[in-house]
CSV table of C-alpha atoms and ligand atoms in Angstrom, one decimal:
chain,number,residue,atom,x,y,z
B,1,MET,CA,9.9,-9.2,22.8
B,2,SER,CA,12.8,-6.8,22.3
B,3,GLY,CA,15.4,-6.0,19.6
B,4,LEU,CA,12.8,-6.3,16.9
B,5,ARG,CA,13.3,-3.9,14.0
B,6,HIS,CA,9.9,-2.3,14.4
B,7,GLU,CA,9.4,-2.7,18.2
B,8,ASP,CA,6.6,-0.4,19.3
B,9,LYS,CA,6.4,1.5,16.0
B,10,VAL,CA,2.9,2.7,15.1
B,11,VAL,CA,2.1,1.4,11.7
B,12,VAL,CA,-1.1,2.2,9.6
B,13,VAL,CA,-1.7,-0.1,6.6
B,14,THR,CA,-4.7,0.7,4.3
B,15,GLY,CA,-6.5,-2.2,2.7
B,16,ALA,CA,-5.1,-4.8,4.9
B,17,ALA,CA,-8.3,-7.0,5.2
B,18,ILE,CA,-6.9,-9.3,2.5
B,19,GLY,CA,-4.1,-9.6,-0.1
B,20,ASN,CA,-0.9,-7.7,-0.1
B,21,GLY,CA,-1.9,-5.5,2.8
B,22,GLN,CA,-2.7,-8.5,5.0
B,23,ALA,CA,0.9,-9.9,4.4
B,24,ILE,CA,2.4,-6.5,5.0
B,25,ALA,CA,0.4,-5.9,8.3
B,26,THR,CA,1.4,-9.3,9.6
B,27,GLN,CA,5.0,-8.7,8.7
B,28,PHE,CA,5.0,-5.5,10.8
B,29,ALA,CA,3.4,-7.3,13.7
B,30,ARG,CA,6.0,-10.0,13.5
B,31,GLU,CA,8.6,-7.2,13.8
B,32,GLY,CA,7.0,-5.9,17.0
B,33,ALA,CA,4.9,-2.9,15.5
B,34,HIS,CA,1.5,-1.8,16.7
B,35,VAL,CA,-0.5,-2.4,13.6
B,36,ILE,CA,-3.6,-0.4,12.6
B,37,ILE,CA,-5.7,-1.6,9.7
B,38,ALA,CA,-7.8,0.9,7.8
B,39,ASP,CA,-10.1,-0.9,5.4
B,40,ILE,CA,-13.8,-0.7,4.3
B,41,ALA,CA,-13.9,-4.5,4.6
B,42,ASP,CA,-13.9,-6.6,7.8
B,43,ALA,CA,-10.4,-7.4,8.8
B,44,SER,CA,-11.0,-10.1,11.4
B,45,GLU,CA,-9.0,-12.6,9.5
B,46,THR,CA,-5.9,-10.2,9.6
B,47,LEU,CA,-6.4,-9.4,13.2
B,48,ALA,CA,-6.3,-13.2,14.0
B,49,MET,CA,-3.2,-13.6,12.0
B,50,ILE,CA,-1.5,-10.7,13.8
B,51,GLU,CA,-2.5,-11.9,17.2
B,52,ALA,CA,-0.9,-15.2,16.4
B,53,VAL,CA,2.4,-13.8,15.6
B,54,HIS,CA,2.5,-11.0,18.2
B,55,PRO,CA,0.4,-11.7,21.1
B,56,LYS,CA,1.6,-8.7,23.2
B,57,HIS,CA,0.2,-5.9,21.0
B,58,GLN,CA,-3.5,-5.6,20.3
B,59,PRO,CA,-3.8,-4.8,16.6
B,60,GLN,CA,-6.6,-2.4,15.7
B,61,TYR,CA,-9.1,-2.5,12.9
B,62,ILE,CA,-10.6,1.0,12.2
B,63,GLU,CA,-13.3,0.9,9.5
B,64,THR,CA,-12.3,3.6,7.1
B,65,ASP,CA,-13.2,4.6,3.6
B,66,ILE,CA,-10.1,6.3,2.5
B,67,THR,CA,-11.8,8.2,-0.1
B,68,LYS,CA,-13.7,10.2,2.5
B,69,GLU,CA,-11.8,13.1,4.2
B,70,GLU,CA,-13.7,13.0,7.4
B,71,ALA,CA,-13.0,9.3,7.8
B,72,THR,CA,-9.2,9.7,7.2
B,73,ARG,CA,-9.0,12.6,9.7
B,74,ALA,CA,-11.0,10.6,12.3
B,75,LEU,CA,-8.7,7.6,11.8
B,76,ALA,CA,-5.6,9.7,12.4
B,77,GLN,CA,-7.2,11.4,15.5
B,78,THR,CA,-8.1,8.0,17.0
B,79,ILE,CA,-4.5,6.6,16.4
B,80,ARG,CA,-3.0,9.8,18.0
B,81,ALA,CA,-5.3,9.6,21.0
B,82,SER,CA,-4.4,5.9,21.6
B,83,HIS,CA,-0.8,5.8,20.6
B,84,GLY,CA,0.5,9.4,20.6
B,85,GLN,CA,2.4,8.8,17.4
B,86,ILE,CA,2.2,7.5,13.8
B,87,ASP,CA,5.6,6.2,12.4
B,88,VAL,CA,4.6,4.4,9.1
B,89,LEU,CA,1.8,4.7,6.6
B,90,VAL,CA,1.5,2.0,4.0
B,91,ASN,CA,-0.9,3.3,1.3
B,92,ASN,CA,-1.8,-0.1,0.1
B,93,ALA,CA,-5.5,-0.1,-0.6
B,94,GLY,CA,-6.1,0.0,-4.4
B,95,VAL,CA,-8.8,-1.1,-6.9
B,96,TYR,CA,-8.3,-2.6,-10.4
B,97,ASP,CA,-11.0,-3.6,-12.9
B,98,GLU,CA,-10.2,-4.8,-16.3
B,99,GLU,CA,-11.9,-2.9,-19.1
B,100,PRO,CA,-10.9,-2.2,-22.8
B,101,PHE,CA,-10.6,1.7,-23.1
B,102,GLU,CA,-13.5,1.9,-25.5
B,103,LEU,CA,-15.8,0.4,-22.9
B,104,LEU,CA,-14.4,2.2,-19.9
B,105,THR,CA,-16.9,4.7,-18.5
B,106,PHE,CA,-16.2,7.9,-16.7
B,107,ALA,CA,-17.7,6.5,-13.5
B,108,GLU,CA,-15.2,3.6,-13.6
B,109,TRP,CA,-12.3,6.0,-14.3
B,110,LYS,CA,-13.4,8.2,-11.2
B,111,LYS,CA,-13.8,5.1,-9.0
B,112,VAL,CA,-10.2,4.0,-9.6
B,113,MET,CA,-8.8,7.6,-9.2
B,114,ALA,CA,-10.9,8.0,-6.0
B,115,VAL,CA,-9.4,4.9,-4.2
B,116,ASN,CA,-5.9,5.0,-5.7
B,117,LEU,CA,-5.2,8.7,-5.8
B,118,ASP,CA,-7.7,10.5,-3.6
B,119,GLY,CA,-7.3,7.9,-0.9
B,120,LEU,CA,-3.5,8.2,-1.1
B,121,PHE,CA,-3.8,12.0,-0.8
B,122,LEU,CA,-6.2,12.0,2.2
B,123,MET,CA,-4.4,9.4,4.1
B,124,THR,CA,-1.1,11.1,3.7
B,125,LYS,CA,-2.6,14.5,4.6
B,126,ALA,CA,-4.0,12.9,7.8
B,127,VAL,CA,-0.9,11.4,9.2
B,128,LEU,CA,1.8,13.9,8.1
B,129,PRO,CA,1.4,16.3,11.0
B,130,SER,CA,2.3,13.5,13.4
B,131,MET,CA,5.3,12.5,11.4
B,132,LYS,CA,6.5,16.1,11.1
B,133,ALA,CA,6.1,16.6,14.8
B,134,GLN,CA,8.1,13.4,15.5
B,135,ASN,CA,10.8,14.4,13.0
B,136,PHE,CA,10.4,10.9,11.7
B,137,GLY,CA,8.1,9.2,9.2
B,138,ARG,CA,8.0,6.5,6.5
B,139,ILE,CA,5.4,6.6,3.7
B,140,ILE,CA,5.3,3.6,1.4
B,141,ASN,CA,2.9,3.7,-1.6
B,142,MET,CA,1.7,0.8,-3.7
B,143,SER,CA,2.1,1.3,-7.4
B,144,SER,CA,2.3,-1.4,-10.0
B,145,ASN,CA,4.7,-2.8,-12.7
B,146,THR,CA,1.9,-2.1,-15.2
B,147,ILE,CA,3.2,1.4,-15.4
B,148,TRP,CA,6.4,0.2,-16.9
B,149,LEU,CA,4.8,-2.4,-19.0
B,150,GLY,CA,1.8,-0.3,-20.4
B,151,THR,CA,-0.5,-3.1,-19.8
B,152,PRO,CA,-3.6,-2.9,-21.9
B,153,TYR,CA,-7.3,-2.9,-20.6
B,154,LEU,CA,-6.2,-1.1,-17.4
B,155,VAL,CA,-5.7,2.4,-18.7
B,156,HIS,CA,-7.5,3.9,-15.8
B,157,TYR,CA,-5.6,1.8,-13.3
B,158,VAL,CA,-2.2,2.4,-14.9
B,159,ALA,CA,-2.8,6.1,-15.1
B,160,SER,CA,-3.5,6.2,-11.4
B,161,LYS,CA,-0.5,4.1,-10.5
B,162,MET,CA,1.8,6.4,-12.5
B,163,GLY,CA,0.1,9.2,-10.5
B,164,VAL,CA,1.3,7.3,-7.3
B,165,VAL,CA,4.8,7.6,-8.5
B,166,GLY,CA,4.5,11.3,-9.3
B,167,PHE,CA,3.0,11.9,-5.9
B,168,THR,CA,5.9,10.0,-4.3
B,169,ARG,CA,8.6,11.8,-6.1
B,170,ALA,CA,7.3,15.3,-5.4
B,171,LEU,CA,6.2,14.8,-1.8
B,172,ALA,CA,9.6,13.2,-1.0
B,173,SER,CA,11.3,16.5,-1.9
B,174,GLU,CA,9.0,18.5,0.5
B,175,VAL,CA,9.3,16.3,3.6
B,176,ALA,CA,12.9,15.1,3.5
B,177,GLN,CA,13.7,18.0,5.9
B,178,TYR,CA,11.5,16.5,8.6
B,179,GLY,CA,13.2,13.1,8.4
B,180,ILE,CA,10.3,11.6,6.5
B,181,THR,CA,10.8,9.4,3.5
B,182,VAL,CA,8.3,8.6,0.8
B,183,ASN,CA,8.7,5.7,-1.6
B,184,ALA,CA,6.7,3.6,-4.0
B,185,ILE,CA,6.8,-0.1,-4.9
B,186,THR,CA,5.8,-1.1,-8.3
B,187,VAL,CA,4.3,-4.5,-7.6
B,188,GLY,CA,4.0,-7.3,-10.1
B,189,LEU,CA,1.1,-9.7,-10.6
B,190,THR,CA,0.8,-11.2,-7.1
B,191,ALA,CA,-1.2,-14.2,-6.0
B,192,THR,CA,-3.4,-12.6,-3.6
B,193,GLN,CA,-6.4,-14.5,-2.3
B,194,ARG,CA,-9.2,-12.3,-3.7
B,195,PRO,CA,-12.7,-13.1,-2.4
B,196,ASN,CA,-14.2,-13.6,-5.9
B,197,GLY,CA,-12.2,-16.1,-8.0
B,198,ASP,CA,-13.8,-14.7,-11.0
B,199,ASP,CA,-12.2,-11.3,-10.9
B,200,GLN,CA,-8.7,-12.6,-11.8
B,201,PRO,CA,-7.0,-11.0,-14.8
B,202,SER,CA,-8.0,-12.4,-18.1
B,203,GLY,CA,-5.6,-14.2,-20.5
B,204,ASN,CA,-5.0,-11.0,-22.4
B,205,ILE,CA,-3.4,-9.3,-19.4
B,206,LEU,CA,-1.7,-12.5,-18.1
B,207,ALA,CA,0.0,-12.8,-21.5
B,208,HIS,CA,1.3,-9.2,-21.1
B,209,LEU,CA,2.4,-9.6,-17.5
B,210,TYR,CA,4.0,-13.0,-17.8
B,211,PRO,CA,6.3,-12.9,-20.9
B,212,SER,CA,9.5,-13.3,-19.0
B,213,VAL,CA,9.1,-14.0,-15.2
B,214,ALA,CA,12.6,-14.4,-14.1
B,215,TYR,CA,12.2,-16.6,-11.1
B,216,ARG,CA,8.8,-17.7,-9.8
B,217,PRO,CA,5.3,-16.2,-9.3
B,218,GLU,CA,5.3,-13.4,-6.8
B,219,THR,CA,3.7,-13.6,-3.4
B,220,PRO,CA,2.5,-11.0,-1.0
B,221,GLU,CA,5.3,-11.9,1.4
B,222,ASP,CA,7.9,-10.9,-1.3
B,223,LEU,CA,6.5,-7.3,-0.9
B,224,ALA,CA,6.2,-7.4,2.9
B,225,GLU,CA,10.0,-7.8,3.3
B,226,LEU,CA,10.7,-4.7,1.2
B,227,VAL,CA,8.1,-2.6,2.8
B,228,ALA,CA,9.4,-3.5,6.3
B,229,PHE,CA,12.9,-2.4,5.1
B,230,LEU,CA,11.7,0.9,3.6
B,231,ALA,CA,9.9,1.6,7.0
B,232,SER,CA,13.1,1.1,8.9
B,233,GLU,CA,15.6,3.7,10.1
B,234,LYS,CA,18.3,2.0,7.9
B,235,SER,CA,16.5,3.0,4.7
B,236,ALA,CA,17.0,6.8,5.5
B,237,MET,CA,18.9,7.5,2.3
B,238,ILE,CA,16.2,6.0,0.1
B,239,THR,CA,13.4,8.4,-0.8
B,240,GLY,CA,11.4,9.5,-3.9
B,241,GLN,CA,12.0,6.2,-5.5
B,242,ALA,CA,9.8,3.6,-7.3
B,243,ILE,CA,11.2,0.2,-6.6
B,244,ASN,CA,10.2,-2.6,-8.8
B,245,VAL,CA,9.4,-6.0,-7.3
B,246,ASP,CA,8.2,-8.4,-9.9
B,247,GLY,CA,10.8,-11.1,-10.5
B,248,GLY,CA,12.2,-9.2,-13.4
B,249,VAL,CA,9.2,-8.9,-15.6
B,250,ALA,CA,9.7,-5.2,-16.1
B,251,ARG,CA,13.2,-3.6,-16.0
B,252,HIS,CA,13.3,-0.2,-14.4
A,301,LIG,N1,-2.3,-8.3,-6.5
A,301,LIG,C1,-1.6,-7.9,-7.6
A,301,LIG,O1,-1.3,-8.5,-8.5
A,301,LIG,C2,-1.1,-6.4,-7.6
A,301,LIG,C3,-0.2,-6.0,-8.6
A,301,LIG,C4,0.2,-4.7,-8.7
A,301,LIG,C5,-0.2,-3.8,-7.7
A,301,LIG,N2,-1.1,-4.2,-6.7
A,301,LIG,C6,-1.4,-3.2,-5.7
A,301,LIG,O2,-1.3,-3.7,-4.4
A,301,LIG,C7,-2.3,-3.2,-3.6
A,301,LIG,C8,-3.1,-4.3,-2.9
A,301,LIG,O3,-3.6,-5.1,-3.9
A,301,LIG,P1,-4.4,-6.5,-3.6
A,301,LIG,O4,-4.2,-7.4,-4.7
A,301,LIG,O5,-4.0,-7.1,-2.3
A,301,LIG,O6,-5.8,-6.0,-3.6
A,301,LIG,P2,-7.1,-6.7,-2.9
A,301,LIG,O7,-8.2,-6.3,-3.8
A,301,LIG,O8,-6.9,-8.0,-2.6
A,301,LIG,O9,-7.3,-5.8,-1.5
A,301,LIG,C9,-7.4,-4.4,-1.6
A,301,LIG,C10,-8.1,-4.0,-0.2
A,301,LIG,O10,-8.3,-2.6,-0.2
A,301,LIG,C11,-9.6,-2.4,0.3
A,301,LIG,N3,-10.2,-1.1,-0.1
A,301,LIG,C12,-10.8,-0.9,-1.4
A,301,LIG,N4,-11.3,0.3,-1.4
A,301,LIG,C13,-11.1,0.9,-0.2
A,301,LIG,C14,-11.4,2.1,0.3
A,301,LIG,N5,-12.1,3.0,-0.4
A,301,LIG,N6,-11.0,2.4,1.6
A,301,LIG,C15,-10.3,1.5,2.4
A,301,LIG,N7,-10.0,0.3,1.8
A,301,LIG,C16,-10.3,0.0,0.6
A,301,LIG,C17,-10.4,-3.6,0.1
A,301,LIG,O11,-11.4,-3.7,0.9
A,301,LIG,C18,-9.3,-4.7,0.2
A,301,LIG,O12,-9.3,-5.2,1.6
A,301,LIG,C19,-3.2,-2.3,-4.5
A,301,LIG,O13,-2.8,-1.0,-4.4
A,301,LIG,C20,-2.9,-2.8,-5.9
A,301,LIG,O14,-3.1,-1.9,-6.9
A,301,LIG,C21,-1.5,-5.4,-6.7
């Protein structure tokens, strides 16, 4: 295979065992990248999908809890040892549980912050030295359109995803000089195949998220296209941004 947009790029996608991350990882493989999946859950389904679209490269699954500093460091070290470079990091892993604020516990708050913000911080810390040394890097962070909508019953989640945007803006200013861009995507409600059908958003949240869908329900593939573009050389002039992909539900 040659002439593919991400030929031989080394791409790390967190939380790619299922859902949005799975579609993003598969898209990179289709475009020729070496894909590394960092997840706490078994990613064999994604590995099989990747092998089907790109038989040449062996995708790697490295079991990683992104909230643990040692684990994220070890992950980066393993990738450097096997590939010598890390070109793209997609901070996709994220958790969200619906809870009215009055019932929200400090433990639930901390769990969401740990994955959505500590994980983002630790993974970025781990890969940045490689990107700096290469004078090239692309970091793409998953935020949510709930930050524009102020969606109820997700105060902890919305606060964390606004944090993702703050992180993105400030880090972009520090690393532009090394040819590294940092962008966020504010994702709309996406039909991901979650393992438990019973953890789908309730009617309260759906009513808030679906008042004015402009086109059609969103799919993980809708995101994957944008992520692949933001990871490419051609997006060099886009950095520090939060790009909204939700079919026009929120206007940003
Ligand atoms: N699906 C949506 O409607 C939607 C909307 C807006 C934003 N998002 C964002 O998109 C991203 C992916 O969402 P999704 O719906 O595909 O989620 P999902 O729940 O389907 O998948 C999340 C993945 O992250 C992994 N993960 C969780 N904690 C982890 C940890 N500590 N270390 C490593 N991996 C961990 C899980 O094992 C899972 O594979 C998240 O950041 C989410 O906030 C999703």
